[in-house]
């Protein structure tokens, strides 16, 4: 029932039901993840972070909680803190979105070598996704490596010629 309420975006109702579950089964720390999701959706980043941290206290390598905590910190404008959680998650998942997001943070901070590293990780993890090579092209362009930038942009055009990125 709690999950259904969460899916229906009845976040307060979901939290109430999840708390009832925890009252009956206090060792089900995983429930805090869903509570954190609901709290984040309600805009309460402090409570959401505390809930995700309860999961991480019991299971420090929980990829979902690491990513969620990173997302909370992005919402709180703590990009360096967010990167720390995202980087822990990257080593435990083959997902391409997390390294891409880390690359975006590094790029926004002007850390071109780290941005390039994580864009390349995202591109390797999902070779058919044109966004990482596009960003790799921008990184090369900003670094003054025009031939590498052109090669990356040509790759995007070959991958997705009809997409906005390929045009």
PDB file of C-alpha atoms in Angstrom:
ATOM      1  CA  UNK A   1       0.000   0.000   0.000  1.00  0.00           C
ATOM      2  CA  UNK A   2       2.836   2.421   0.828  1.00  0.00           C
ATOM      3  CA  UNK A   3       4.476   1.837  -2.558  1.00  0.00           C
ATOM      4  CA  UNK A   4       1.163   2.430  -4.324  1.00  0.00           C
ATOM      5  CA  UNK A   5       0.776   5.730  -2.497  1.00  0.00           C
ATOM      6  CA  UNK A   6       4.305   6.695  -3.514  1.00  0.00           C
ATOM      7  CA  UNK A   7       3.535   5.865  -7.154  1.00  0.00           C
ATOM      8  CA  UNK A   8       0.318   7.909  -6.902  1.00  0.00           C
ATOM      9  CA  UNK A   9       2.401  10.832  -5.617  1.00  0.00           C
ATOM     10  CA  UNK A  10       0.621  10.821  -2.280  1.00  0.00           C
ATOM     11  CA  UNK A  11       3.933  11.387  -0.549  1.00  0.00           C
ATOM     12  CA  UNK A  12       2.611  12.253   2.894  1.00  0.00           C
ATOM     13  CA  UNK A  13       0.359   9.196   2.853  1.00  0.00           C
ATOM     14  CA  UNK A  14       3.252   7.015   1.701  1.00  0.00           C
ATOM     15  CA  UNK A  15       5.493   8.276   4.484  1.00  0.00           C
ATOM     16  CA  UNK A  16       2.790   7.509   7.054  1.00  0.00           C
ATOM     17  CA  UNK A  17       2.461   3.941   5.743  1.00  0.00           C
ATOM     18  CA  UNK A  18       6.228   3.436   5.605  1.00  0.00           C
ATOM     19  CA  UNK A  19       6.502   4.648   9.196  1.00  0.00           C
ATOM     20  CA  UNK A  20       3.836   2.116  10.185  1.00  0.00           C
ATOM     21  CA  UNK A  21       5.942  -0.603   8.529  1.00  0.00           C
ATOM     22  CA  UNK A  22       9.005   0.564  10.460  1.00  0.00           C
ATOM     23  CA  UNK A  23       7.048   0.583  13.726  1.00  0.00           C
ATOM     24  CA  UNK A  24       6.225  -3.087  13.167  1.00  0.00           C
ATOM     25  CA  UNK A  25       9.615  -4.060  11.666  1.00  0.00           C
ATOM     26  CA  UNK A  26      12.271  -1.578  12.833  1.00  0.00           C
ATOM     27  CA  UNK A  27      15.099  -3.559  11.208  1.00  0.00           C
ATOM     28  CA  UNK A  28      13.765  -2.949   7.678  1.00  0.00           C
ATOM     29  CA  UNK A  29      16.155  -0.081   7.096  1.00  0.00           C
ATOM     30  CA  UNK A  30      15.543  -0.280   3.317  1.00  0.00           C
ATOM     31  CA  UNK A  31      12.157   1.366   3.907  1.00  0.00           C
ATOM     32  CA  UNK A  32      14.039   4.571   4.677  1.00  0.00           C
ATOM     33  CA  UNK A  33      14.999   4.755   1.006  1.00  0.00           C
ATOM     34  CA  UNK A  34      11.360   5.077  -0.019  1.00  0.00           C
ATOM     35  CA  UNK A  35      10.720   7.541   2.782  1.00  0.00           C
ATOM     36  CA  UNK A  36      13.638   9.573   1.470  1.00  0.00           C
ATOM     37  CA  UNK A  37      12.231   9.499  -2.053  1.00  0.00           C
ATOM     38  CA  UNK A  38       8.897  10.813  -0.789  1.00  0.00           C
ATOM     39  CA  UNK A  39      10.584  13.491   1.311  1.00  0.00           C
ATOM     40  CA  UNK A  40      12.729  14.569  -1.642  1.00  0.00           C
ATOM     41  CA  UNK A  41       9.663  14.811  -3.859  1.00  0.00           C
ATOM     42  CA  UNK A  42       8.006  16.958  -1.199  1.00  0.00           C
ATOM     43  CA  UNK A  43      11.039  19.259  -1.302  1.00  0.00           C
ATOM     44  CA  UNK A  44      12.337  18.421   2.156  1.00  0.00           C
ATOM     45  CA  UNK A  45      15.954  17.761   1.214  1.00  0.00           C
ATOM     46  CA  UNK A  46      17.213  17.736   4.802  1.00  0.00           C
ATOM     47  CA  UNK A  47      14.823  14.978   5.865  1.00  0.00           C
ATOM     48  CA  UNK A  48      15.410  13.090   2.615  1.00  0.00           C
ATOM     49  CA  UNK A  49      19.160  13.205   3.181  1.00  0.00           C
ATOM     50  CA  UNK A  50      18.703  11.917   6.720  1.00  0.00           C
ATOM     51  CA  UNK A  51      16.554   9.043   5.445  1.00  0.00           C
ATOM     52  CA  UNK A  52      19.042   8.060   2.737  1.00  0.00           C
ATOM     53  CA  UNK A  53      21.817   8.261   5.316  1.00  0.00           C
ATOM     54  CA  UNK A  54      19.966   5.722   7.490  1.00  0.00           C
ATOM     55  CA  UNK A  55      20.152   3.284   4.579  1.00  0.00           C
ATOM     56  CA  UNK A  56      23.842   4.033   4.061  1.00  0.00           C
ATOM     57  CA  UNK A  57      24.565   3.577   7.765  1.00  0.00           C
ATOM     58  CA  UNK A  58      23.381  -0.026   7.422  1.00  0.00           C
ATOM     59  CA  UNK A  59      24.536  -0.649   3.853  1.00  0.00           C
ATOM     60  CA  UNK A  60      27.290   1.785   2.820  1.00  0.00           C
ATOM     61  CA  UNK A  61      27.439   0.429  -0.733  1.00  0.00           C
ATOM     62  CA  UNK A  62      23.716   0.746  -1.507  1.00  0.00           C
ATOM     63  CA  UNK A  63      23.908   2.237  -4.998  1.00  0.00           C
ATOM     64  CA  UNK A  64      20.386   3.652  -4.955  1.00  0.00           C
ATOM     65  CA  UNK A  65      20.961   5.427  -1.661  1.00  0.00           C
ATOM     66  CA  UNK A  66      24.357   6.738  -2.812  1.00  0.00           C
ATOM     67  CA  UNK A  67      22.838   8.205  -5.969  1.00  0.00           C
ATOM     68  CA  UNK A  68      19.836   9.562  -4.068  1.00  0.00           C
ATOM     69  CA  UNK A  69      22.122  11.225  -1.517  1.00  0.00           C
ATOM     70  CA  UNK A  70      24.105  12.738  -4.368  1.00  0.00           C
ATOM     71  CA  UNK A  71      20.888  14.051  -5.890  1.00  0.00           C
ATOM     72  CA  UNK A  72      19.890  15.593  -2.555  1.00  0.00           C
ATOM     73  CA  UNK A  73      23.236  17.343  -2.296  1.00  0.00           C
ATOM     74  CA  UNK A  74      22.925  18.653  -5.854  1.00  0.00           C
ATOM     75  CA  UNK A  75      19.552  20.068  -4.811  1.00  0.00           C
ATOM     76  CA  UNK A  76      21.261  21.721  -1.862  1.00  0.00           C
ATOM     77  CA  UNK A  77      23.971  23.129  -4.181  1.00  0.00           C
ATOM     78  CA  UNK A  78      26.680  21.032  -2.493  1.00  0.00           C
ATOM     79  CA  UNK A  79      28.231  19.790  -5.730  1.00  0.00           C
ATOM     80  CA  UNK A  80      31.469  18.573  -4.177  1.00  0.00           C
ATOM     81  CA  UNK A  81      29.562  16.524  -1.621  1.00  0.00           C
ATOM     82  CA  UNK A  82      27.332  15.152  -4.369  1.00  0.00           C
ATOM     83  CA  UNK A  83      30.332  14.060  -6.430  1.00  0.00           C
ATOM     84  CA  UNK A  84      31.638  12.063  -3.481  1.00  0.00           C
ATOM     85  CA  UNK A  85      28.455   9.995  -3.317  1.00  0.00           C
ATOM     86  CA  UNK A  86      28.157   9.683  -7.102  1.00  0.00           C
ATOM     87  CA  UNK A  87      31.759   8.500  -7.429  1.00  0.00           C
ATOM     88  CA  UNK A  88      31.129   5.756  -4.859  1.00  0.00           C
ATOM     89  CA  UNK A  89      28.077   4.657  -6.848  1.00  0.00           C
ATOM     90  CA  UNK A  90      29.921   4.633 -10.190  1.00  0.00           C
ATOM     91  CA  UNK A  91      32.219   1.837  -9.092  1.00  0.00           C
ATOM     92  CA  UNK A  92      29.202  -0.330  -8.217  1.00  0.00           C
ATOM     93  CA  UNK A  93      27.037   0.100 -11.273  1.00  0.00           C
ATOM     94  CA  UNK A  94      27.283  -0.057 -15.041  1.00  0.00           C
ATOM     95  CA  UNK A  95      24.794   2.801 -15.363  1.00  0.00           C
ATOM     96  CA  UNK A  96      25.883   5.556 -17.747  1.00  0.00           C
ATOM     97  CA  UNK A  97      23.835   8.381 -16.251  1.00  0.00           C
ATOM     98  CA  UNK A  98      25.735   8.676 -12.974  1.00  0.00           C
ATOM     99  CA  UNK A  99      29.170   9.218 -14.590  1.00  0.00           C
ATOM    100  CA  UNK A 100      27.557  11.607 -17.069  1.00  0.00           C
ATOM    101  CA  UNK A 101      26.113  13.660 -14.205  1.00  0.00           C
ATOM    102  CA  UNK A 102      29.477  13.694 -12.439  1.00  0.00           C
ATOM    103  CA  UNK A 103      31.062  14.902 -15.670  1.00  0.00           C
ATOM    104  CA  UNK A 104      28.484  17.687 -15.880  1.00  0.00           C
ATOM    105  CA  UNK A 105      29.396  18.825 -12.369  1.00  0.00           C
ATOM    106  CA  UNK A 106      33.117  18.786 -13.103  1.00  0.00           C
ATOM    107  CA  UNK A 107      32.548  20.617 -16.397  1.00  0.00           C
ATOM    108  CA  UNK A 108      30.500  23.304 -14.613  1.00  0.00           C
ATOM    109  CA  UNK A 109      33.360  23.726 -12.156  1.00  0.00           C
ATOM    110  CA  UNK A 110      35.927  24.039 -14.938  1.00  0.00           C
ATOM    111  CA  UNK A 111      37.658  20.759 -14.090  1.00  0.00           C
ATOM    112  CA  UNK A 112      38.150  19.732 -17.709  1.00  0.00           C
ATOM    113  CA  UNK A 113      40.321  16.603 -17.146  1.00  0.00           C
ATOM    114  CA  UNK A 114      37.816  15.091 -14.687  1.00  0.00           C
ATOM    115  CA  UNK A 115      34.869  16.062 -16.898  1.00  0.00           C
ATOM    116  CA  UNK A 116      36.514  14.331 -19.848  1.00  0.00           C
ATOM    117  CA  UNK A 117      37.233  11.224 -17.769  1.00  0.00           C
ATOM    118  CA  UNK A 118      33.609  10.832 -16.706  1.00  0.00           C
ATOM    119  CA  UNK A 119      32.110  11.719 -20.094  1.00  0.00           C
ATOM    120  CA  UNK A 120      34.325   8.992 -21.558  1.00  0.00           C
ATOM    121  CA  UNK A 121      33.107   6.553 -18.906  1.00  0.00           C
ATOM    122  CA  UNK A 122      29.507   7.350 -19.822  1.00  0.00           C
ATOM    123  CA  UNK A 123      30.290   6.958 -23.535  1.00  0.00           C
ATOM    124  CA  UNK A 124      31.960   3.599 -22.930  1.00  0.00           C
ATOM    125  CA  UNK A 125      29.051   2.351 -20.863  1.00  0.00           C
ATOM    126  CA  UNK A 126      26.518   3.305 -23.519  1.00  0.00           C
ATOM    127  CA  UNK A 127      28.186   3.625 -26.917  1.00  0.00           C
ATOM    128  CA  UNK A 128      24.924   4.397 -28.747  1.00  0.00           C
ATOM    129  CA  UNK A 129      24.127   7.498 -26.660  1.00  0.00           C
ATOM    130  CA  UNK A 130      25.110  10.668 -28.552  1.00  0.00           C
ATOM    131  CA  UNK A 131      25.146  13.014 -25.546  1.00  0.00           C
ATOM    132  CA  UNK A 132      28.526  11.934 -24.060  1.00  0.00           C
ATOM    133  CA  UNK A 133      30.438  12.304 -27.350  1.00  0.00           C
ATOM    134  CA  UNK A 134      28.797  15.688 -27.851  1.00  0.00           C
ATOM    135  CA  UNK A 135      29.989  16.805 -24.436  1.00  0.00           C
ATOM    136  CA  UNK A 136      33.415  15.281 -25.100  1.00  0.00           C
ATOM    137  CA  UNK A 137      33.540  17.500 -28.178  1.00  0.00           C
ATOM    138  CA  UNK A 138      32.729  20.563 -26.055  1.00  0.00           C
ATOM    139  CA  UNK A 139      35.430  19.595 -23.555  1.00  0.00           C
ATOM    140  CA  UNK A 140      37.992  19.289 -26.346  1.00  0.00           C
ATOM    141  CA  UNK A 141      36.809  22.571 -27.851  1.00  0.00           C
ATOM    142  CA  UNK A 142      37.174  24.365 -24.505  1.00  0.00           C
ATOM    143  CA  UNK A 143      40.629  22.865 -24.092  1.00  0.00           C
ATOM    144  CA  UNK A 144      41.641  24.105 -27.546  1.00  0.00           C
ATOM    145  CA  UNK A 145      41.914  20.584 -28.994  1.00  0.00           C
ATOM    146  CA  UNK A 146      40.027  21.372 -32.188  1.00  0.00           C
ATOM    147  CA  UNK A 147      40.815  18.156 -34.152  1.00  0.00           C
ATOM    148  CA  UNK A 148      39.558  16.019 -31.228  1.00  0.00           C
ATOM    149  CA  UNK A 149      36.474  18.227 -30.908  1.00  0.00           C
ATOM    150  CA  UNK A 150      35.692  17.847 -34.607  1.00  0.00           C
ATOM    151  CA  UNK A 151      36.123  14.065 -34.375  1.00  0.00           C
ATOM    152  CA  UNK A 152      33.700  13.918 -31.450  1.00  0.00           C
ATOM    153  CA  UNK A 153      31.139  16.099 -33.218  1.00  0.00           C
ATOM    154  CA  UNK A 154      31.420  13.982 -36.373  1.00  0.00           C
ATOM    155  CA  UNK A 155      30.800  10.894 -34.246  1.00  0.00           C
ATOM    156  CA  UNK A 156      27.604  12.467 -32.907  1.00  0.00           C
ATOM    157  CA  UNK A 157      26.476  13.339 -36.426  1.00  0.00           C
ATOM    158  CA  UNK A 158      27.045   9.734 -37.468  1.00  0.00           C
ATOM    159  CA  UNK A 159      25.202   8.346 -34.459  1.00  0.00           C
ATOM    160  CA  UNK A 160      22.161  10.592 -34.561  1.00  0.00           C
ATOM    161  CA  UNK A 161      22.056  12.653 -37.768  1.00  0.00           C
ATOM    162  CA  UNK A 162      18.406  13.641 -37.296  1.00  0.00           C
ATOM    163  CA  UNK A 163      18.687  14.564 -33.611  1.00  0.00           C
ATOM    164  CA  UNK A 164      19.293  18.116 -32.384  1.00  0.00           C
ATOM    165  CA  UNK A 165      22.761  16.996 -31.281  1.00  0.00           C
ATOM    166  CA  UNK A 166      23.611  15.694 -34.757  1.00  0.00           C
ATOM    167  CA  UNK A 167      22.590  18.831 -36.601  1.00  0.00           C
TER     168      UNK A 167
END
